[in-house]
Amino acid sequence: MTQDEAKKLVGLRAAEFVEEGMAVGLGTGTTSVQFIHALGERVRGGLKISCVASSESSHKLAASLGIPVTTLPELPELDLYIDGADEVAPGLALIKGGGGALLREKIVASAAKKFIVVADSTKIVEHLGRFPLPIEVIQMAMPLVVRKLAAIGLEGKLRHTKEGNIRMTDEGNYILDCACGEIPDPERLAAQIRSIVGVVEHGLFLNMAAFALIAGEDGVRELHP
Ligand code: 5RP
């Protein structure tokens, strides 16, 4: 099975967790795109739901598929949030933000009663840190934050678009991608990063996911913390 096939399979499976009348948070990224497409099929089949997306791109996609989608202030309490991850470690410690939506993703995940991670098996790791940790930063604080991250051993690289422009998040901030190497204590690192003024959010999602759906050669399995 290719990675794309695995993403499609897990997206389809995730859509089965959505029940009539639910308020649903839509994630961001290629796996979430598959989930949103599968959900669109169910909506066209008669499922009545309301949704909030974690990015402008997911919002637009959902709307284009006929999924009723609104904003978080309009729908602040969600039953379910379904989103991908860049790394999934034991205990369902996650790195997210590869798609640049970490801030809104964490907000929407926090608004939901249940967060289900959708991923293919290549995302499973023993320790977080192989994937560069995204950190969302207020523009004017960039030099300050870079210096403070360096003091805790993190070298942040400003994210750019394919066209070479600085990548702006949906909230108008910059992203620093930090090559960490193995993160021995994610909770400690999360607290250290959070204490830096000018950091808006980081891509460590700890103790947030209820369970993960993981697609591999043997189909889709559930992974619990
Ligand atoms: C976006 C994210 C994505 O969920 C994460 O990057 C995984 O993406 P993909 O499903 O494309 O592999 O956190 O900010």
PDB file of C-alpha atoms and ligand atoms in Angstrom:
ATOM      1  CA  MET A   1       0.000   0.000   0.000  1.00  0.00           C
ATOM      2  CA  THR A   2       1.344   3.448  -0.845  1.00  0.00           C
ATOM      3  CA  GLN A   3       1.327   6.250   1.693  1.00  0.00           C
ATOM      4  CA  ASP A   4      -1.415   8.005  -0.280  1.00  0.00           C
ATOM      5  CA  GLU A   5      -3.549   4.848  -0.217  1.00  0.00           C
ATOM      6  CA  ALA A   6      -3.001   4.560   3.546  1.00  0.00           C
ATOM      7  CA  LYS A   7      -4.089   8.179   4.025  1.00  0.00           C
ATOM      8  CA  LYS A   8      -7.235   7.559   2.007  1.00  0.00           C
ATOM      9  CA  LEU A   9      -8.039   4.395   3.950  1.00  0.00           C
ATOM     10  CA  VAL A  10      -7.627   6.049   7.344  1.00  0.00           C
ATOM     11  CA  GLY A  11      -9.617   9.097   6.191  1.00  0.00           C
ATOM     12  CA  LEU A  12     -12.502   6.820   5.217  1.00  0.00           C
ATOM     13  CA  ARG A  13     -12.343   4.987   8.542  1.00  0.00           C
ATOM     14  CA  ALA A  14     -12.279   8.236  10.508  1.00  0.00           C
ATOM     15  CA  ALA A  15     -15.430   9.475   8.775  1.00  0.00           C
ATOM     16  CA  GLU A  16     -17.279   6.483  10.267  1.00  0.00           C
ATOM     17  CA  PHE A  17     -16.750   7.970  13.751  1.00  0.00           C
ATOM     18  CA  VAL A  18     -18.892  10.987  12.885  1.00  0.00           C
ATOM     19  CA  GLU A  19     -22.490  10.611  14.059  1.00  0.00           C
ATOM     20  CA  GLU A  20     -25.715  12.400  13.183  1.00  0.00           C
ATOM     21  CA  GLY A  21     -25.990  15.839  14.783  1.00  0.00           C
ATOM     22  CA  MET A  22     -22.346  16.070  15.820  1.00  0.00           C
ATOM     23  CA  ALA A  23     -20.304  19.263  15.866  1.00  0.00           C
ATOM     24  CA  VAL A  24     -17.024  18.237  14.227  1.00  0.00           C
ATOM     25  CA  GLY A  25     -13.575  19.825  14.041  1.00  0.00           C
ATOM     26  CA  LEU A  26     -11.786  19.326  10.733  1.00  0.00           C
ATOM     27  CA  GLY A  27      -8.013  18.975  10.717  1.00  0.00           C
ATOM     28  CA  THR A  28      -5.442  20.167   8.212  1.00  0.00           C
ATOM     29  CA  GLY A  29      -2.993  18.344   5.956  1.00  0.00           C
ATOM     30  CA  THR A  30      -3.129  15.627   3.340  1.00  0.00           C
ATOM     31  CA  THR A  31      -4.584  12.958   5.644  1.00  0.00           C
ATOM     32  CA  SER A  32      -7.263  15.359   6.867  1.00  0.00           C
ATOM     33  CA  VAL A  33      -8.062  16.183   3.241  1.00  0.00           C
ATOM     34  CA  GLN A  34      -8.909  12.497   2.737  1.00  0.00           C
ATOM     35  CA  PHE A  35     -11.067  12.532   5.861  1.00  0.00           C
ATOM     36  CA  ILE A  36     -12.887  15.677   4.700  1.00  0.00           C
ATOM     37  CA  HIS A  37     -13.579  14.095   1.305  1.00  0.00           C
ATOM     38  CA  ALA A  38     -14.963  10.962   2.998  1.00  0.00           C
ATOM     39  CA  LEU A  39     -17.087  13.128   5.293  1.00  0.00           C
ATOM     40  CA  GLY A  40     -18.375  15.047   2.285  1.00  0.00           C
ATOM     41  CA  GLU A  41     -19.628  11.751   0.837  1.00  0.00           C
ATOM     42  CA  ARG A  42     -21.534  11.038   4.045  1.00  0.00           C
ATOM     43  CA  VAL A  43     -23.027  14.550   4.114  1.00  0.00           C
ATOM     44  CA  ARG A  44     -24.180  14.144   0.520  1.00  0.00           C
ATOM     45  CA  GLY A  45     -25.725  10.851   1.663  1.00  0.00           C
ATOM     46  CA  GLY A  46     -27.863  12.721   4.212  1.00  0.00           C
ATOM     47  CA  LEU A  47     -25.722  12.989   7.386  1.00  0.00           C
ATOM     48  CA  LYS A  48     -26.570  16.190   9.289  1.00  0.00           C
ATOM     49  CA  ILE A  49     -23.578  17.747  11.039  1.00  0.00           C
ATOM     50  CA  SER A  50     -21.937  21.109  11.623  1.00  0.00           C
ATOM     51  CA  CYS A  51     -18.200  21.691  11.357  1.00  0.00           C
ATOM     52  CA  VAL A  52     -15.360  24.045  12.215  1.00  0.00           C
ATOM     53  CA  ALA A  53     -12.057  23.831  10.350  1.00  0.00           C
ATOM     54  CA  SER A  54      -8.539  24.321  11.715  1.00  0.00           C
ATOM     55  CA  SER A  55      -7.343  26.227   8.634  1.00  0.00           C
ATOM     56  CA  GLU A  56      -8.623  28.368   5.814  1.00  0.00           C
ATOM     57  CA  SER A  57      -7.726  25.612   3.347  1.00  0.00           C
ATOM     58  CA  SER A  58      -9.751  22.949   5.184  1.00  0.00           C
ATOM     59  CA  HIS A  59     -12.636  25.403   5.582  1.00  0.00           C
ATOM     60  CA  LYS A  60     -12.667  26.099   1.849  1.00  0.00           C
ATOM     61  CA  LEU A  61     -12.413  22.413   0.966  1.00  0.00           C
ATOM     62  CA  ALA A  62     -15.264  21.471   3.300  1.00  0.00           C
ATOM     63  CA  ALA A  63     -17.483  24.245   1.958  1.00  0.00           C
ATOM     64  CA  SER A  64     -16.742  23.212  -1.628  1.00  0.00           C
ATOM     65  CA  LEU A  65     -17.866  19.665  -0.800  1.00  0.00           C
ATOM     66  CA  GLY A  66     -21.167  20.854   0.666  1.00  0.00           C
ATOM     67  CA  ILE A  67     -20.166  20.260   4.308  1.00  0.00           C
ATOM     68  CA  PRO A  68     -21.794  22.848   6.606  1.00  0.00           C
ATOM     69  CA  VAL A  69     -18.806  24.706   8.035  1.00  0.00           C
ATOM     70  CA  THR A  70     -18.737  27.715  10.313  1.00  0.00           C
ATOM     71  CA  THR A  71     -16.313  29.433  12.691  1.00  0.00           C
ATOM     72  CA  LEU A  72     -15.282  28.470  16.206  1.00  0.00           C
ATOM     73  CA  PRO A  73     -16.900  31.539  17.811  1.00  0.00           C
ATOM     74  CA  GLU A  74     -20.156  30.415  16.158  1.00  0.00           C
ATOM     75  CA  LEU A  75     -19.707  26.792  17.248  1.00  0.00           C
ATOM     76  CA  PRO A  76     -17.411  26.810  20.284  1.00  0.00           C
ATOM     77  CA  GLU A  77     -18.145  23.304  21.609  1.00  0.00           C
ATOM     78  CA  LEU A  78     -17.243  20.357  19.425  1.00  0.00           C
ATOM     79  CA  ASP A  79     -17.992  16.664  19.892  1.00  0.00           C
ATOM     80  CA  LEU A  80     -15.089  15.417  17.850  1.00  0.00           C
ATOM     81  CA  TYR A  81     -11.877  16.636  16.254  1.00  0.00           C
ATOM     82  CA  ILE A  82     -10.104  14.570  13.608  1.00  0.00           C
ATOM     83  CA  ASP A  83      -6.645  15.544  12.417  1.00  0.00           C
ATOM     84  CA  GLY A  84      -3.327  14.154  11.218  1.00  0.00           C
ATOM     85  CA  ALA A  85       0.109  14.295  12.832  1.00  0.00           C
ATOM     86  CA  ASP A  86       3.734  14.451  11.762  1.00  0.00           C
ATOM     87  CA  GLU A  87       4.895  12.098  14.516  1.00  0.00           C
ATOM     88  CA  VAL A  88       3.021   9.810  16.897  1.00  0.00           C
ATOM     89  CA  ALA A  89       5.011   8.562  19.895  1.00  0.00           C
ATOM     90  CA  PRO A  90       3.995   6.267  22.789  1.00  0.00           C
ATOM     91  CA  GLY A  91       1.276   7.796  24.971  1.00  0.00           C
ATOM     92  CA  LEU A  92       0.044   9.575  21.833  1.00  0.00           C
ATOM     93  CA  ALA A  93       2.561  12.359  22.227  1.00  0.00           C
ATOM     94  CA  LEU A  94       2.445  14.174  18.900  1.00  0.00           C
ATOM     95  CA  ILE A  95       4.374  16.593  16.768  1.00  0.00           C
ATOM     96  CA  LYS A  96       2.035  18.590  14.556  1.00  0.00           C
ATOM     97  CA  GLY A  97       2.299  21.701  12.420  1.00  0.00           C
ATOM     98  CA  GLY A  98       4.011  20.360   9.316  1.00  0.00           C
ATOM     99  CA  GLY A  99       1.178  21.993   7.386  1.00  0.00           C
ATOM    100  CA  GLY A 100       1.578  25.232   9.322  1.00  0.00           C
ATOM    101  CA  ALA A 101      -1.767  25.132  11.110  1.00  0.00           C
ATOM    102  CA  LEU A 102      -0.582  24.158  14.609  1.00  0.00           C
ATOM    103  CA  LEU A 103      -2.110  27.123  16.442  1.00  0.00           C
ATOM    104  CA  ARG A 104      -5.618  26.769  15.072  1.00  0.00           C
ATOM    105  CA  GLU A 105      -5.303  22.981  15.275  1.00  0.00           C
ATOM    106  CA  LYS A 106      -4.502  23.132  18.974  1.00  0.00           C
ATOM    107  CA  ILE A 107      -7.356  25.564  19.584  1.00  0.00           C
ATOM    108  CA  VAL A 108      -9.904  23.443  17.709  1.00  0.00           C
ATOM    109  CA  ALA A 109      -8.604  20.242  19.344  1.00  0.00           C
ATOM    110  CA  SER A 110      -9.019  21.899  22.757  1.00  0.00           C
ATOM    111  CA  ALA A 111     -12.610  22.798  21.934  1.00  0.00           C
ATOM    112  CA  ALA A 112     -13.497  19.159  21.242  1.00  0.00           C
ATOM    113  CA  LYS A 113     -14.624  16.449  23.662  1.00  0.00           C
ATOM    114  CA  LYS A 114     -12.611  13.882  21.719  1.00  0.00           C
ATOM    115  CA  PHE A 115      -9.577  14.187  19.424  1.00  0.00           C
ATOM    116  CA  ILE A 116      -8.869  11.276  17.088  1.00  0.00           C
ATOM    117  CA  VAL A 117      -5.528  11.280  15.280  1.00  0.00           C
ATOM    118  CA  VAL A 118      -5.414   9.898  11.745  1.00  0.00           C
ATOM    119  CA  ALA A 119      -2.068   8.781  10.366  1.00  0.00           C
ATOM    120  CA  ASP A 120      -0.282   6.214   8.271  1.00  0.00           C
ATOM    121  CA  SER A 121       2.194   3.929   9.987  1.00  0.00           C
ATOM    122  CA  THR A 122       5.242   5.929   8.798  1.00  0.00           C
ATOM    123  CA  LYS A 123       4.314   8.533  11.437  1.00  0.00           C
ATOM    124  CA  ILE A 124       4.863   6.159  14.355  1.00  0.00           C
ATOM    125  CA  VAL A 125       8.098   6.823  16.268  1.00  0.00           C
ATOM    126  CA  GLU A 126       9.642   5.586  19.499  1.00  0.00           C
ATOM    127  CA  HIS A 127      10.690   9.132  20.511  1.00  0.00           C
ATOM    128  CA  LEU A 128       9.546  12.500  19.174  1.00  0.00           C
ATOM    129  CA  GLY A 129      12.067  14.733  17.442  1.00  0.00           C
ATOM    130  CA  ARG A 130      13.006  13.342  14.057  1.00  0.00           C
ATOM    131  CA  PHE A 131      10.502  15.741  12.477  1.00  0.00           C
ATOM    132  CA  PRO A 132      11.518  19.401  13.006  1.00  0.00           C
ATOM    133  CA  LEU A 133       9.325  20.916  15.703  1.00  0.00           C
ATOM    134  CA  PRO A 134       7.225  23.826  14.349  1.00  0.00           C
ATOM    135  CA  ILE A 135       6.908  26.874  16.589  1.00  0.00           C
ATOM    136  CA  GLU A 136       4.545  29.735  15.711  1.00  0.00           C
ATOM    137  CA  VAL A 137       6.019  33.123  16.540  1.00  0.00           C
ATOM    138  CA  ILE A 138       4.826  36.752  16.523  1.00  0.00           C
ATOM    139  CA  GLN A 139       6.664  38.494  13.655  1.00  0.00           C
ATOM    140  CA  MET A 140       8.283  41.309  15.649  1.00  0.00           C
ATOM    141  CA  ALA A 141       9.512  38.873  18.298  1.00  0.00           C
ATOM    142  CA  MET A 142      11.376  36.675  15.814  1.00  0.00           C
ATOM    143  CA  PRO A 143      14.995  37.697  16.679  1.00  0.00           C
ATOM    144  CA  LEU A 144      14.252  37.534  20.392  1.00  0.00           C
ATOM    145  CA  VAL A 145      12.617  34.113  20.134  1.00  0.00           C
ATOM    146  CA  VAL A 146      15.434  32.732  17.952  1.00  0.00           C
ATOM    147  CA  ARG A 147      17.952  33.836  20.596  1.00  0.00           C
ATOM    148  CA  LYS A 148      15.953  32.346  23.472  1.00  0.00           C
ATOM    149  CA  LEU A 149      15.410  29.078  21.630  1.00  0.00           C
ATOM    150  CA  ALA A 150      19.148  28.853  20.977  1.00  0.00           C
ATOM    151  CA  ALA A 151      19.709  29.202  24.718  1.00  0.00           C
ATOM    152  CA  ILE A 152      17.721  25.989  25.269  1.00  0.00           C
ATOM    153  CA  GLY A 153      19.532  24.225  22.424  1.00  0.00           C
ATOM    154  CA  LEU A 154      17.007  24.692  19.595  1.00  0.00           C
ATOM    155  CA  GLU A 155      18.017  26.118  16.256  1.00  0.00           C
ATOM    156  CA  GLY A 156      14.960  27.570  14.563  1.00  0.00           C
ATOM    157  CA  LYS A 157      14.759  27.891  10.792  1.00  0.00           C
ATOM    158  CA  LEU A 158      12.221  30.366   9.421  1.00  0.00           C
ATOM    159  CA  ARG A 159       9.723  28.536   7.227  1.00  0.00           C
ATOM    160  CA  HIS A 160       9.373  29.670   3.616  1.00  0.00           C
ATOM    161  CA  THR A 161       6.898  28.807   0.891  1.00  0.00           C
ATOM    162  CA  LYS A 162       7.916  26.855  -2.225  1.00  0.00           C
ATOM    163  CA  GLU A 163       8.081  30.225  -3.991  1.00  0.00           C
ATOM    164  CA  GLY A 164      10.645  31.490  -1.466  1.00  0.00           C
ATOM    165  CA  ASN A 165       8.400  33.845   0.492  1.00  0.00           C
ATOM    166  CA  ILE A 166       8.177  33.766   4.271  1.00  0.00           C
ATOM    167  CA  ARG A 167       5.360  31.403   5.217  1.00  0.00           C
ATOM    168  CA  MET A 168       2.618  33.212   7.101  1.00  0.00           C
ATOM    169  CA  THR A 169       0.122  31.289   9.200  1.00  0.00           C
ATOM    170  CA  ASP A 170      -3.631  31.878   8.995  1.00  0.00           C
ATOM    171  CA  GLU A 171      -3.178  34.062  12.094  1.00  0.00           C
ATOM    172  CA  GLY A 172      -0.468  36.174  10.429  1.00  0.00           C
ATOM    173  CA  ASN A 173       2.486  34.759  12.353  1.00  0.00           C
ATOM    174  CA  TYR A 174       5.792  33.189  11.307  1.00  0.00           C
ATOM    175  CA  ILE A 175       6.864  29.579  11.840  1.00  0.00           C
ATOM    176  CA  LEU A 176      10.252  28.424  13.059  1.00  0.00           C
ATOM    177  CA  ASP A 177      11.064  24.785  12.308  1.00  0.00           C
ATOM    178  CA  CYS A 178      13.403  23.502  15.000  1.00  0.00           C
ATOM    179  CA  ALA A 179      15.563  20.451  14.433  1.00  0.00           C
ATOM    180  CA  CYS A 180      15.542  18.967  17.923  1.00  0.00           C
ATOM    181  CA  GLY A 181      16.883  15.464  17.589  1.00  0.00           C
ATOM    182  CA  GLU A 182      15.384  12.991  20.037  1.00  0.00           C
ATOM    183  CA  ILE A 183      13.266  14.834  22.617  1.00  0.00           C
ATOM    184  CA  PRO A 184      13.864  13.037  25.914  1.00  0.00           C
ATOM    185  CA  ASP A 185      11.273  14.967  27.932  1.00  0.00           C
ATOM    186  CA  PRO A 186       8.538  16.524  25.728  1.00  0.00           C
ATOM    187  CA  GLU A 187       6.640  17.998  28.710  1.00  0.00           C
ATOM    188  CA  ARG A 188       9.738  19.843  29.884  1.00  0.00           C
ATOM    189  CA  LEU A 189      10.553  21.113  26.407  1.00  0.00           C
ATOM    190  CA  ALA A 190       6.939  22.245  25.905  1.00  0.00           C
ATOM    191  CA  ALA A 191       7.103  24.254  29.150  1.00  0.00           C
ATOM    192  CA  GLN A 192      10.453  25.789  28.211  1.00  0.00           C
ATOM    193  CA  ILE A 193       9.212  26.873  24.780  1.00  0.00           C
ATOM    194  CA  ARG A 194       5.933  28.182  26.145  1.00  0.00           C
ATOM    195  CA  SER A 195       7.758  30.402  28.635  1.00  0.00           C
ATOM    196  CA  ILE A 196       9.405  32.391  25.811  1.00  0.00           C
ATOM    197  CA  VAL A 197       7.594  35.679  25.200  1.00  0.00           C
ATOM    198  CA  GLY A 198       6.666  35.991  21.518  1.00  0.00           C
ATOM    199  CA  VAL A 199       6.010  32.274  21.056  1.00  0.00           C
ATOM    200  CA  VAL A 200       2.348  31.863  20.201  1.00  0.00           C
ATOM    201  CA  GLU A 201       2.223  28.059  20.120  1.00  0.00           C
ATOM    202  CA  HIS A 202       4.381  24.993  19.543  1.00  0.00           C
ATOM    203  CA  GLY A 203       3.721  21.744  17.744  1.00  0.00           C
ATOM    204  CA  LEU A 204       3.975  19.428  20.748  1.00  0.00           C
ATOM    205  CA  PHE A 205       0.478  18.035  21.337  1.00  0.00           C
ATOM    206  CA  LEU A 206       0.708  16.158  24.619  1.00  0.00           C
ATOM    207  CA  ASN A 207      -2.137  14.382  26.437  1.00  0.00           C
ATOM    208  CA  MET A 208      -4.651  15.674  23.926  1.00  0.00           C
ATOM    209  CA  ALA A 209      -5.572  12.716  21.704  1.00  0.00           C
ATOM    210  CA  ALA A 210      -8.105  10.082  22.811  1.00  0.00           C
ATOM    211  CA  PHE A 211      -6.751   7.525  20.361  1.00  0.00           C
ATOM    212  CA  ALA A 212      -5.155   7.248  16.935  1.00  0.00           C
ATOM    213  CA  LEU A 213      -6.261   5.442  13.804  1.00  0.00           C
ATOM    214  CA  ILE A 214      -3.157   4.104  12.109  1.00  0.00           C
ATOM    215  CA  ALA A 215      -3.225   2.778   8.546  1.00  0.00           C
ATOM    216  CA  GLY A 216      -0.679   0.189   7.459  1.00  0.00           C
ATOM    217  CA  GLU A 217      -0.353  -2.978   5.416  1.00  0.00           C
ATOM    218  CA  ASP A 218      -2.751  -4.810   7.758  1.00  0.00           C
ATOM    219  CA  GLY A 219      -5.484  -2.157   7.453  1.00  0.00           C
ATOM    220  CA  VAL A 220      -6.465   0.420  10.065  1.00  0.00           C
ATOM    221  CA  ARG A 221      -5.773  -0.224  13.746  1.00  0.00           C
ATOM    222  CA  GLU A 222      -6.554   1.793  16.835  1.00  0.00           C
ATOM    223  CA  LEU A 223      -3.686   2.982  18.993  1.00  0.00           C
ATOM    224  CA  HIS A 224      -4.541   4.056  22.535  1.00  0.00           C
ATOM    225  CA  PRO A 225      -2.385   6.075  24.948  1.00  0.00           C
TER     226      PRO A 225
HETATM  227  C1  5RP B   1      -0.810  20.508   9.761  1.00  0.00           C
HETATM  228  C2  5RP B   1      -0.598  19.278  10.545  1.00  0.00           C
HETATM  229  C3  5RP B   1      -0.855  17.991   9.838  1.00  0.00           C
HETATM  230  O1  5RP B   1      -1.859  17.306  10.503  1.00  0.00           O
HETATM  231  C4  5RP B   1       0.423  17.196   9.821  1.00  0.00           C
HETATM  232  O2  5RP B   1       1.437  17.996   9.211  1.00  0.00           O
HETATM  233  C5  5RP B   1       0.251  15.907   9.045  1.00  0.00           C
HETATM  234  O3  5RP B   1       0.055  16.202   7.709  1.00  0.00           O
HETATM  235  P1  5RP B   1      -0.196  15.096   6.608  1.00  0.00           P
HETATM  236  O4  5RP B   1      -1.513  14.458   6.921  1.00  0.00           O
HETATM  237  O5  5RP B   1      -0.202  15.889   5.323  1.00  0.00           O
HETATM  238  O6  5RP B   1       0.948  14.121   6.654  1.00  0.00           O
HETATM  239  O7  5RP B   1      -0.251  19.271  11.692  1.00  0.00           O
HETATM  240  O8  5RP B   1      -0.398  21.650  10.469  1.00  0.00           O
END
